[in-house]
């Protein structure tokens, strides 16, 4: 006889993006019964397509991914190093320069394509029988109370658990469903991303160029290849996105003032609306937000996934502590500890990133003067420069 009793889990994770998958992997060894629910198919998770996002990872992220057995599954030939970073302001010849040699490490960070992180994270879950991955099914709603969480699926099934964790992107419907408001900062800009081959070597140097009305980031990939991010006012992006290939090649080459010689588009161009999101709280009764669902960053400071991974790591750590001391894994005390730690780390980065973007996309004269001054301060005031480099190269929590 069939019963209507909902399947029971300890933790249900909504969304198998990089944050949801890494969080599942963090908890895999605990023996907790975990469900990960994803609307994409398993075929896509096993072989995610390129999405144009090449992710700059900090040393801490590399360490966490290594501990999770995700890093060794990313082909070495697909990981590139970021040895130097240069920041340019408009036509000013002045350059803010970061060099890994000043940090005592052999790189400021690492570049890995988003789809490879997702693929490697997915692969690590295969060995754990306590993880149920349910694909091609959407979570339609969640409800939580002091004793349990209920997750409803589009196929009519209902699941029950001790803790619901939403990792369903910066435009999280589950966050809204749980009644958690979020502040959104719409930059009215679009990021166009792609990969390009070029004539000259990039010497493992990243460039961030704040030209007037647009920004251009060039990030080194293996070989003579770079990841390109152009941010433009939303109205101007269609033209660049649909520009004929040879014109696009010339356009980027000129925008970058021929520093890399001839440039050639590889593959497709992708576009992302630039909206930063910060949830007003990260937890509520038996419920937590991680990844972009908690904090969706503007990509200019390359912190989005780094913070998302950190949120997954911090929450998993608190759950493991709860298990060790015999505490309920969905208790408000445990959730509060996670929230307070992740807000302390993420809020200053979120506010600083938005302030940088606003400053560097404002064209009025005082803003131009301030940003030129900031670049010079960044170069000459050692504590400022060191703080930025420490953020990239620190490998402890
Ligand atoms: C152009 C660009 C460049 C970037 N560069 C960097 C960088 O250099 N460094 C860095 O650290 N970060 C970077 N980021 C940020 C990084 O890509 C994101 O932080 C990261 O991908 C977010 O992962 P996530 O798992 O939180 O969310 P997502 O990747 O959005 O995944 C959410 C998942 O949830 C699923 N889902 C949603 N709703 C439901 C539902 N109701 N039911 C079931 N499944 C659902 C979706 O299908 C999806 O698979 C960049 C972002 C952009 C746009």
Short mmCIF file of C-alpha atoms in Angstrom, two decimals, residues 47 101 239 247 253 263 391 397:
data_model
loop_
_atom_site.label_atom_id
_atom_site.label_comp_id
_atom_site.label_asym_id
_atom_site.label_seq_id
_atom_site.Cartn_x
_atom_site.Cartn_y
_atom_site.Cartn_z
CA UNK A 47 28.66 18.03 -18.49
CA UNK A 101 56.18 38.72 -5.76
CA UNK A 239 25.18 46.18 -30.46
CA UNK A 247 34.41 43.89 -36.13
CA UNK A 253 41.69 45.01 -29.72
CA UNK A 263 42.67 39.35 -30.90
CA UNK A 391 42.41 39.22 0.68
CA UNK A 397 39.54 31.36 7.61
#
